[in-house]
Every structure is written in structure tokens, then in C-alpha cells.
C-alpha positions as protocol buffer text, in pm:
chain_id: "A"
residue {
  index: 1
  type: MET
  ca { x: 372 y: 1567 z: 4284 }
}
residue {
  index: 2
  type: SER
  ca { x: 44 y: 1383 z: 4266 }
}
residue {
  index: 3
  type: ALA
  ca { x: 10 y: 1013 z: 4199 }
}
residue {
  index: 4
  type: THR
  ca { x: -165 y: 1078 z: 3867 }
}
residue {
  index: 5
  type: PHE
  ca { x: 120 y: 1300 z: 3741 }
}
residue {
  index: 6
  type: LEU
  ca { x: 373 y: 1034 z: 3841 }
}
residue {
  index: 7
  type: LEU
  ca { x: 171 y: 774 z: 3648 }
}
residue {
  index: 8
  type: VAL
  ca { x: 169 y: 1001 z: 3341 }
}
residue {
  index: 9
  type: ILE
  ca { x: 549 y: 1024 z: 3358 }
}
residue {
  index: 10
  type: VAL
  ca { x: 576 y: 647 z: 3395 }
}
residue {
  index: 11
  type: CYS
  ca { x: 344 y: 605 z: 3098 }
}
residue {
  index: 12
  type: GLY
  ca { x: 558 y: 837 z: 2884 }
}
residue {
  index: 13
  type: VAL
  ca { x: 880 y: 658 z: 2982 }
}
residue {
  index: 14
  type: MET
  ca { x: 725 y: 321 z: 2900 }
}
residue {
  index: 15
  type: PHE
  ca { x: 604 y: 445 z: 2562 }
}
residue {
  index: 16
  type: GLY
  ca { x: 941 y: 607 z: 2476 }
}
residue {
  index: 17
  type: CYS
  ca { x: 1139 y: 297 z: 2569 }
}
residue {
  index: 18
  type: GLY
  ca { x: 892 y: 88 z: 2372 }
}
residue {
  index: 19
  type: VAL
  ca { x: 943 y: 296 z: 2059 }
}
residue {
  index: 20
  type: TYR
  ca { x: 1322 y: 274 z: 2099 }
}
residue {
  index: 21
  type: LEU
  ca { x: 1311 y: -104 z: 2134 }
}
residue {
  index: 22
  type: LEU
  ca { x: 1060 y: -146 z: 1853 }
}
residue {
  index: 23
  type: LEU
  ca { x: 1300 y: 20 z: 1608 }
}
residue {
  index: 24
  type: ALA
  ca { x: 1569 y: -244 z: 1674 }
}
residue {
  index: 25
  type: ARG
  ca { x: 1641 y: -520 z: 1423 }
}
residue {
  index: 26
  type: SER
  ca { x: 1613 y: -791 z: 1685 }
}
residue {
  index: 27
  type: VAL
  ca { x: 1275 y: -957 z: 1699 }
}
residue {
  index: 28
  type: VAL
  ca { x: 1296 y: -1010 z: 2077 }
}
residue {
  index: 29
  type: ARG
  ca { x: 1374 y: -643 z: 2136 }
}
residue {
  index: 30
  type: ALA
  ca { x: 1086 y: -546 z: 1908 }
}
residue {
  index: 31
  type: LEU
  ca { x: 862 y: -776 z: 2111 }
}
residue {
  index: 32
  type: LEU
  ca { x: 973 y: -615 z: 2436 }
}
residue {
  index: 33
  type: GLY
  ca { x: 914 y: -273 z: 2283 }
}
residue {
  index: 34
  type: PHE
  ca { x: 567 y: -373 z: 2175 }
}
residue {
  index: 35
  type: LEU
  ca { x: 486 y: -501 z: 2524 }
}
residue {
  index: 36
  type: LEU
  ca { x: 613 y: -178 z: 2686 }
}
residue {
  index: 37
  type: MET
  ca { x: 410 y: 35 z: 2446 }
}
residue {
  index: 38
  type: SER
  ca { x: 91 y: -164 z: 2493 }
}
residue {
  index: 39
  type: ASN
  ca { x: 124 y: -153 z: 2871 }
}
residue {
  index: 40
  type: GLY
  ca { x: 192 y: 221 z: 2852 }
}
residue {
  index: 41
  type: VAL
  ca { x: -125 y: 270 z: 2650 }
}
residue {
  index: 42
  type: ASN
  ca { x: -322 y: 58 z: 2897 }
}
residue {
  index: 43
  type: LEU
  ca { x: -189 y: 268 z: 3182 }
}
residue {
  index: 44
  type: MET
  ca { x: -289 y: 583 z: 2995 }
}
residue {
  index: 45
  type: PHE
  ca { x: -644 y: 450 z: 2963 }
}
residue {
  index: 46
  type: MET
  ca { x: -659 y: 384 z: 3336 }
}
residue {
  index: 47
  type: ILE
  ca { x: -527 y: 731 z: 3414 }
}
residue {
  index: 48
  type: ALA
  ca { x: -777 y: 892 z: 3178 }
}
residue {
  index: 49
  type: SER
  ca { x: -1068 y: 702 z: 3330 }
}
residue {
  index: 50
  type: GLY
  ca { x: -1039 y: 905 z: 3649 }
}
residue {
  index: 51
  type: PRO
  ca { x: -1004 y: 810 z: 4011 }
}
residue {
  index: 52
  type: ALA
  ca { x: -1087 y: 462 z: 4123 }
}
residue {
  index: 53
  type: GLY
  ca { x: -1436 y: 417 z: 4259 }
}
residue {
  index: 54
  type: ARG
  ca { x: -1655 y: 143 z: 4380 }
}
residue {
  index: 55
  type: ALA
  ca { x: -1750 y: -156 z: 4167 }
}
residue {
  index: 56
  type: PRO
  ca { x: -2007 y: -64 z: 3899 }
}
residue {
  index: 57
  type: ILE
  ca { x: -2284 y: -292 z: 4022 }
}
residue {
  index: 58
  type: LEU
  ca { x: -2631 y: -142 z: 4032 }
}
residue {
  index: 59
  type: GLY
  ca { x: -2788 y: -139 z: 4377 }
}
residue {
  index: 60
  type: ASP
  ca { x: -2458 y: -208 z: 4548 }
}
residue {
  index: 61
  type: SER
  ca { x: -2341 y: 150 z: 4591 }
}
residue {
  index: 62
  type: ASP
  ca { x: -2423 y: 507 z: 4499 }
}
residue {
  index: 63
  type: PRO
  ca { x: -2383 y: 558 z: 4118 }
}
residue {
  index: 64
  type: ALA
  ca { x: -2177 y: 876 z: 4178 }
}
residue {
  index: 65
  type: GLU
  ca { x: -1915 y: 671 z: 4366 }
}
residue {
  index: 66
  type: GLN
  ca { x: -1891 y: 398 z: 4103 }
}
residue {
  index: 67
  type: SER
  ca { x: -1603 y: 385 z: 3856 }
}
residue {
  index: 68
  type: ASP
  ca { x: -1658 y: 396 z: 3480 }
}
residue {
  index: 69
  type: PRO
  ca { x: -1653 y: 36 z: 3346 }
}
residue {
  index: 70
  type: VAL
  ca { x: -1584 y: 129 z: 2981 }
}
residue {
  index: 71
  type: PRO
  ca { x: -1209 y: 204 z: 3015 }
}
residue {
  index: 72
  type: GLN
  ca { x: -1161 y: -111 z: 3220 }
}
residue {
  index: 73
  type: ALA
  ca { x: -1335 y: -317 z: 2951 }
}
residue {
  index: 74
  type: MET
  ca { x: -1116 y: -156 z: 2681 }
}
residue {
  index: 75
  type: VAL
  ca { x: -799 y: -230 z: 2878 }
}
residue {
  index: 76
  type: LEU
  ca { x: -910 y: -589 z: 2933 }
}
residue {
  index: 77
  type: THR
  ca { x: -967 y: -624 z: 2556 }
}
residue {
  index: 78
  type: ALA
  ca { x: -627 y: -468 z: 2483 }
}
residue {
  index: 79
  type: ILE
  ca { x: -460 y: -712 z: 2721 }
}
residue {
  index: 80
  type: VAL
  ca { x: -615 y: -1008 z: 2537 }
}
residue {
  index: 81
  type: ILE
  ca { x: -513 y: -871 z: 2195 }
}
residue {
  index: 82
  type: GLY
  ca { x: -163 y: -799 z: 2325 }
}
residue {
  index: 83
  type: LEU
  ca { x: -133 y: -1155 z: 2452 }
}
residue {
  index: 84
  type: CYS
  ca { x: -226 y: -1291 z: 2107 }
}
residue {
  index: 85
  type: LEU
  ca { x: 26 y: -1065 z: 1931 }
}
residue {
  index: 86
  type: THR
  ca { x: 292 y: -1161 z: 2184 }
}
residue {
  index: 87
  type: ALA
  ca { x: 236 y: -1529 z: 2108 }
}
residue {
  index: 88
  type: PHE
  ca { x: 259 y: -1458 z: 1735 }
}
residue {
  index: 89
  type: MET
  ca { x: 580 y: -1259 z: 1769 }
}
residue {
  index: 90
  type: LEU
  ca { x: 734 y: -1527 z: 1990 }
}
residue {
  index: 91
  type: ALA
  ca { x: 654 y: -1780 z: 1718 }
}
residue {
  index: 92
  type: LEU
  ca { x: 823 y: -1553 z: 1461 }
}
residue {
  index: 93
  type: ALA
  ca { x: 1129 y: -1514 z: 1681 }
}
residue {
  index: 94
  type: HIS
  ca { x: 1149 y: -1888 z: 1734 }
}
residue {
  index: 95
  type: ARG
  ca { x: 1125 y: -1951 z: 1358 }
}
residue {
  index: 96
  type: ALA
  ca { x: 1391 y: -1691 z: 1287 }
}
residue {
  index: 97
  type: TRP
  ca { x: 1615 y: -1862 z: 1540 }
}
residue {
  index: 98
  type: GLN
  ca { x: 1557 y: -2202 z: 1376 }
}
residue {
  index: 99
  type: VAL
  ca { x: 1636 y: -2070 z: 1029 }
}
residue {
  index: 100
  type: SER
  ca { x: 1931 y: -1841 z: 1089 }
}
residue {
  index: 101
  type: ARG
  ca { x: 2039 y: -1900 z: 1451 }
}
residue {
  index: 102
  type: THR
  ca { x: 1986 y: -1533 z: 1524 }
}
residue {
  index: 103
  type: ASP
  ca { x: 1686 y: -1313 z: 1584 }
}
residue {
  index: 104
  type: VAL
  ca { x: 1840 y: -1013 z: 1409 }
}
residue {
  index: 105
  type: LEU
  ca { x: 1665 y: -941 z: 1083 }
}
residue {
  index: 106
  type: ALA
  ca { x: 1901 y: -909 z: 789 }
}
residue {
  index: 107
  type: ASP
  ca { x: 1856 y: -680 z: 492 }
}
residue {
  index: 108
  type: ASP
  ca { x: 1620 y: -824 z: 238 }
}
residue {
  index: 109
  type: ALA
  ca { x: 1753 y: -832 z: -119 }
}
residue {
  index: 110
  type: GLU
  ca { x: 1410 y: -756 z: -265 }
}
residue {
  index: 111
  type: THR
  ca { x: 1366 y: -456 z: -36 }
}
residue {
  index: 112
  type: ALA
  ca { x: 1710 y: -326 z: -137 }
}
residue {
  index: 113
  type: ARG
  ca { x: 1620 y: -369 z: -507 }
}
residue {
  index: 114
  type: ILE
  ca { x: 1292 y: -181 z: -465 }
}
residue {
  index: 115
  type: GLY
  ca { x: 1472 y: 95 z: -278 }
}
residue {
  index: 116
  type: GLN
  ca { x: 1726 y: 125 z: -560 }
}
residue {
  index: 117
  type: LEU
  ca { x: 1446 y: 144 z: -820 }
}
residue {
  index: 118
  type: ALA
  ca { x: 1276 y: 413 z: -615 }
}
residue {
  index: 119
  type: LEU
  ca { x: 1597 y: 614 z: -606 }
}
residue {
  index: 120
  type: GLU
  ca { x: 1630 y: 583 z: -983 }
}
residue {
  index: 121
  type: ASN
  ca { x: 1258 y: 665 z: -1028 }
}
residue {
  index: 122
  type: ASP
  ca { x: 1219 y: 352 z: -1240 }
}
residue {
  index: 123
  type: MET
  ca { x: 856 y: 236 z: -1253 }
}
residue {
  index: 124
  type: SER
  ca { x: 904 y: -51 z: -1500 }
}
residue {
  index: 125
  type: ALA
  ca { x: 875 y: -318 z: -1227 }
}
residue {
  index: 126
  type: SER
  ca { x: 583 y: -149 z: -1055 }
}
residue {
  index: 127
  type: ASP
  ca { x: 230 y: -286 z: -1049 }
}
residue {
  index: 128
  type: PHE
  ca { x: 109 y: 55 z: -1160 }
}
residue {
  index: 129
  type: HIS
  ca { x: 317 y: 46 z: -1480 }
}
residue {
  index: 130
  type: ASP
  ca { x: 128 y: -156 z: -1741 }
}
residue {
  index: 131
  type: GLU
  ca { x: 372 y: -246 z: -2015 }
}
residue {
  index: 132
  type: SER
  ca { x: 104 y: -401 z: -2238 }
}
residue {
  index: 133
  type: GLN
  ca { x: -99 y: -79 z: -2231 }
}
residue {
  index: 134
  type: HIS
  ca { x: 216 y: 112 z: -2326 }
}
residue {
  index: 135
  type: ASP
  ca { x: 274 y: -132 z: -2617 }
}
residue {
  index: 136
  type: GLU
  ca { x: -88 y: -99 z: -2731 }
}
residue {
  index: 137
  type: LEU
  ca { x: -56 y: 278 z: -2741 }
}
residue {
  index: 138
  type: GLU
  ca { x: 261 y: 250 z: -2946 }
}
residue {
  index: 139
  type: ASP
  ca { x: 93 y: -2 z: -3183 }
}
residue {
  index: 140
  type: ASP
  ca { x: -206 y: 230 z: -3228 }
}
residue {
  index: 141
  type: ALA
  ca { x: 19 y: 523 z: -3306 }
}
residue {
  index: 142
  type: LEU
  ca { x: 215 y: 310 z: -3553 }
}
residue {
  index: 143
  type: ALA
  ca { x: -108 y: 185 z: -3717 }
}
residue {
  index: 144
  type: ARG
  ca { x: -237 y: 540 z: -3759 }
}
residue {
  index: 145
  type: THR
  ca { x: 91 y: 644 z: -3915 }
}
residue {
  index: 146
  type: THR
  ca { x: 81 y: 345 z: -4151 }
}
residue {
  index: 147
  type: ASP
  ca { x: -282 y: 414 z: -4245 }
}
residue {
  index: 148
  type: ASP
  ca { x: -202 y: 776 z: -4320 }
}
residue {
  index: 149
  type: ASP
  ca { x: 91 y: 668 z: -4538 }
}
residue {
  index: 150
  type: SER
  ca { x: -123 y: 415 z: -4730 }
}
residue {
  index: 151
  type: VAL
  ca { x: -396 y: 676 z: -4787 }
}
residue {
  index: 152
  type: ASP
  ca { x: -136 y: 920 z: -4917 }
}
residue {
  index: 153
  type: ASP
  ca { x: 8 y: 650 z: -5146 }
}
residue {
  index: 154
  type: ALA
  ca { x: -339 y: 565 z: -5276 }
}
residue {
  index: 155
  type: ASP
  ca { x: -416 y: 931 z: -5342 }
}
residue {
  index: 156
  type: GLU
  ca { x: -93 y: 969 z: -5537 }
}
residue {
  index: 157
  type: ALA
  ca { x: -167 y: 657 z: -5741 }
}
residue {
  index: 158
  type: HIS
  ca { x: -519 y: 781 z: -5809 }
}
residue {
  index: 159
  type: GLU
  ca { x: -396 y: 1117 z: -5931 }
}
residue {
  index: 160
  type: ALA
  ca { x: -138 y: 950 z: -6154 }
}
residue {
  index: 161
  type: HIS
  ca { x: -407 y: 720 z: -6298 }
}
residue {
  index: 162
  type: ASP
  ca { x: -643 y: 1011 z: -6366 }
}
residue {
  index: 163
  type: SER
  ca { x: -375 y: 1210 z: -6542 }
}
residue {
  index: 164
  type: ASP
  ca { x: -337 y: 923 z: -6793 }
}
residue {
  index: 165
  type: GLY
  ca { x: -703 y: 963 z: -6890 }
}
residue {
  index: 166
  type: ASP
  ca { x: -757 y: 594 z: -6951 }
}
residue {
  index: 167
  type: GLY
  ca { x: -955 y: 422 z: -6688 }
}
residue {
  index: 168
  type: PRO
  ca { x: -1241 y: 466 z: -6458 }
}
residue {
  index: 169
  type: SER
  ca { x: -1232 y: 736 z: -6203 }
}
residue {
  index: 170
  type: HIS
  ca { x: -1208 y: 562 z: -5873 }
}
residue {
  index: 171
  type: GLY
  ca { x: -1115 y: 722 z: -5550 }
}
residue {
  index: 172
  type: PRO
  ca { x: -864 y: 569 z: -5319 }
}
residue {
  index: 173
  type: HIS
  ca { x: -1142 y: 387 z: -5133 }
}
residue {
  index: 174
  type: GLY
  ca { x: -1341 y: 246 z: -5424 }
}
residue {
  index: 175
  type: PRO
  ca { x: -1547 y: 366 z: -5717 }
}
residue {
  index: 176
  type: ALA
  ca { x: -1674 y: 721 z: -5724 }
}
residue {
  index: 177
  type: ALA
  ca { x: -2029 y: 782 z: -5617 }
}
residue {
  index: 178
  type: PRO
  ca { x: -2273 y: 850 z: -5903 }
}
residue {
  index: 179
  type: THR
  ca { x: -2348 y: 1212 z: -5961 }
}
residue {
  index: 180
  type: PRO
  ca { x: -2713 y: 1312 z: -5940 }
}
residue {
  index: 181
  type: GLY
  ca { x: -2870 y: 1337 z: -6285 }
}
residue {
  index: 182
  type: GLY
  ca { x: -2557 y: 1237 z: -6466 }
}
residue {
  index: 183
  type: ASP
  ca { x: -2397 y: 921 z: -6579 }
}
residue {
  index: 184
  type: GLU
  ca { x: -2122 y: 747 z: -6401 }
}
residue {
  index: 185
  type: ARG
  ca { x: -1788 y: 746 z: -6568 }
}
């Protein structure tokens, strides 16, 4: 078994344990899981960069013997970012301890309510469900129905008025247009 293969196994074990710990409800366990995963990824970068070589300084050694500086720079950046996230998560864990005297996250009532709405397929509380737009559509449909009814009522009144024979002939929307070459009644 070569040293590189052993490092790959170690990297996989670190990543697997990190995922297991990250799924816990405890903030401290999640922090430890995050640290294991980030160190596993850093180790994977170092394995993928190839064998160690000489320092990448021009003129100091043969360029074929020098190691690639890019993976080392990426790992150094990842270490700095991981340190910042670790500090943030420690602050969260400390605040959770101050508030509830435990670092175990409890079920959130709002999350449970949203989950129940999702199970019922109820979109009334969703940001994507615009109740005012729904009301406007209903108002428009009601207005069209009312306009159609008033036009029908006006037509019926007009026909009843014309059958009496006493009065000007007006349509439901005003006086009738004059006929070409004829007089207006």
C-alpha cells in the first residue's frame, strides 16, 4: 500500500465522519464535522497536487523538480476561510448556550408550519401566491358578468320601448346614428 493510497483512505474517512457529525442537531458536533470535512478536502487537494518537490522559487532549483504552488495557495486560502467559519460557528454555539443552556437545536415552529403546509399543498401563505391578483381576476370576471347583464337588460328595455311605438328609437348605448340620406327618427 502506497502512502498516497493511505492518504486517500484517510481523506475519505475524514469526509465521511464529517458528514455524519454535520447532520447532528448539536452545533458543536456540526462544527467538528465541518472542520473534519474541510481538512479532508484540504488533504485531497494536497494529494491531487502530486508528489512534493522543491520550493517553487525561480533560479533556486530545476523547474521540473519544483512543486506546483497553485494547490498550496488554494489550501492556504481554504484554511483561512475555515478559520473564519469556525469562529462564526463558535459564536453561534456560545449564543445558543446563553439562550437555552444547550447547543442542541430544537424544532422551529415556523419550519414545522411550513412543512405542514407543504404536505397539504397549500400555497396561500407562499410568496408566490398573490392574493390581490386573484381578487382582481375575480373582480374582473364579476364586472364582465355585470356588464353583460346590464347590456341584456338595456336591450330588453329598448325592445319593449320600440314595441310601444311612442318615443325615439335609441339603442341601449344612446341615440341611433343618422341614416345616410334619410331623416333621423
